[in-house]
Short mmCIF file of C-alpha atoms in Angstrom, two decimals:
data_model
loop_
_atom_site.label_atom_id
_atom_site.label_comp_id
_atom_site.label_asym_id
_atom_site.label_seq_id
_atom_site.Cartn_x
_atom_site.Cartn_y
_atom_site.Cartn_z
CA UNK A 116 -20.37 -48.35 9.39
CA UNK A 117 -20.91 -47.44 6.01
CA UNK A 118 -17.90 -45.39 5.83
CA UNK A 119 -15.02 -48.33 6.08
CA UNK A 120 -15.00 -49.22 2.47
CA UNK A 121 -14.65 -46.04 0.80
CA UNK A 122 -12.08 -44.88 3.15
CA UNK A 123 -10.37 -47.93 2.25
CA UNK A 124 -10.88 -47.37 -1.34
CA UNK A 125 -9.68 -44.06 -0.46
CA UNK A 126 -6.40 -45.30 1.06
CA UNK A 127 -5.80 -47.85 -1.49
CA UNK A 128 -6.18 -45.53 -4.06
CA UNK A 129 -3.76 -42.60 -2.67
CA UNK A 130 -1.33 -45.66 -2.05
CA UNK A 131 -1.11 -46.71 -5.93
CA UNK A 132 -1.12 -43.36 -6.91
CA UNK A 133 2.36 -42.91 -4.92
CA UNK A 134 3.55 -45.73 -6.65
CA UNK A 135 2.58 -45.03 -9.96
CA UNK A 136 4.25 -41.37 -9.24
CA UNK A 137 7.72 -43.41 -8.43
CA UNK A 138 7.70 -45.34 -11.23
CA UNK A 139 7.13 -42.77 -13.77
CA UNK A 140 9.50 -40.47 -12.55
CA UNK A 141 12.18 -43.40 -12.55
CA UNK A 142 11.57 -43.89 -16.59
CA UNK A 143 11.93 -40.61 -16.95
CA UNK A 144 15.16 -40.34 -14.89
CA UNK A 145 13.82 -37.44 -12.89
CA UNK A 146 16.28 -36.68 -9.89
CA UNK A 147 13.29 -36.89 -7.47
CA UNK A 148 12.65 -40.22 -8.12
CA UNK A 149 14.02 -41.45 -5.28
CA UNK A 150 12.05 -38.96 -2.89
CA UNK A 151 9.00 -40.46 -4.94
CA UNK A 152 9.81 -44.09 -3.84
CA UNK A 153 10.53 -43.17 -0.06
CA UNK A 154 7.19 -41.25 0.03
CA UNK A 155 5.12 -44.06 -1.59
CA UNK A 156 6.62 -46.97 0.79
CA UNK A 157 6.15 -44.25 3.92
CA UNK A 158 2.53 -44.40 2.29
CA UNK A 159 2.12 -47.96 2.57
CA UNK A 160 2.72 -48.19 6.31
CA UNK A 161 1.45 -44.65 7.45
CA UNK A 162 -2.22 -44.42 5.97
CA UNK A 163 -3.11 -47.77 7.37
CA UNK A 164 -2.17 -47.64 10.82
CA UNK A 165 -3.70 -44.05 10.63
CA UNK A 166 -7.13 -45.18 8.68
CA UNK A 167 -7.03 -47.61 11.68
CA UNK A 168 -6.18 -45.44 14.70
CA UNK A 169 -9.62 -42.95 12.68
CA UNK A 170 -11.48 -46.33 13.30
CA UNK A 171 -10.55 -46.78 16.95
CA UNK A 172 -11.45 -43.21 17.88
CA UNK A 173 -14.78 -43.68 16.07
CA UNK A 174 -15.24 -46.51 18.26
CA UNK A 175 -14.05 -45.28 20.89
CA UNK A 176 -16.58 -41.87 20.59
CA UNK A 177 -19.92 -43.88 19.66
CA UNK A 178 -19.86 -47.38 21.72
CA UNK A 179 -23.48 -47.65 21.28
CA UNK A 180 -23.45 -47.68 17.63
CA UNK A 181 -21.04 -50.31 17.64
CA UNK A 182 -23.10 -52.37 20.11
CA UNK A 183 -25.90 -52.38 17.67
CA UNK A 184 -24.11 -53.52 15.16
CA UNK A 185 -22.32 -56.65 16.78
CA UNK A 186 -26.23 -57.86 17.42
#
């Protein structure tokens, strides 16, 4: 499953990025500051539990490629 870590760099990356958005757009007093924060904390629960639920379906799709790797 070479494809775990960079999706998680992925995620991890988008995540920041939210938060980086909010917190500029607070010092500059931009009225969507607010929707800024609200997206980036929906960010930090949403792309997990969705990067996960991709990772079950893998699973779920290929169970021999998974068997072959637990040996």
């Amino acid at each position: 499953m070479k494809w775990k870590r960079p999706l998680a760099m992925a995620g991890v990356i988008f995540i920041l990025a939210m938060y980086v958005i909010a917190i500029v757009s607070a010092f500059s007093k931009s009225p969507s500051a607010n929707n800024w924060l609200m997206a980036a904390i929906f960010s930090t629960v949403v792309i997990p539990v969705i990067l996960y639920a991709f990772q079950l379906v893998y699973r779920l799709l290929n169970p021999e490629e998974t068997d072959r790797n637990n040996e």
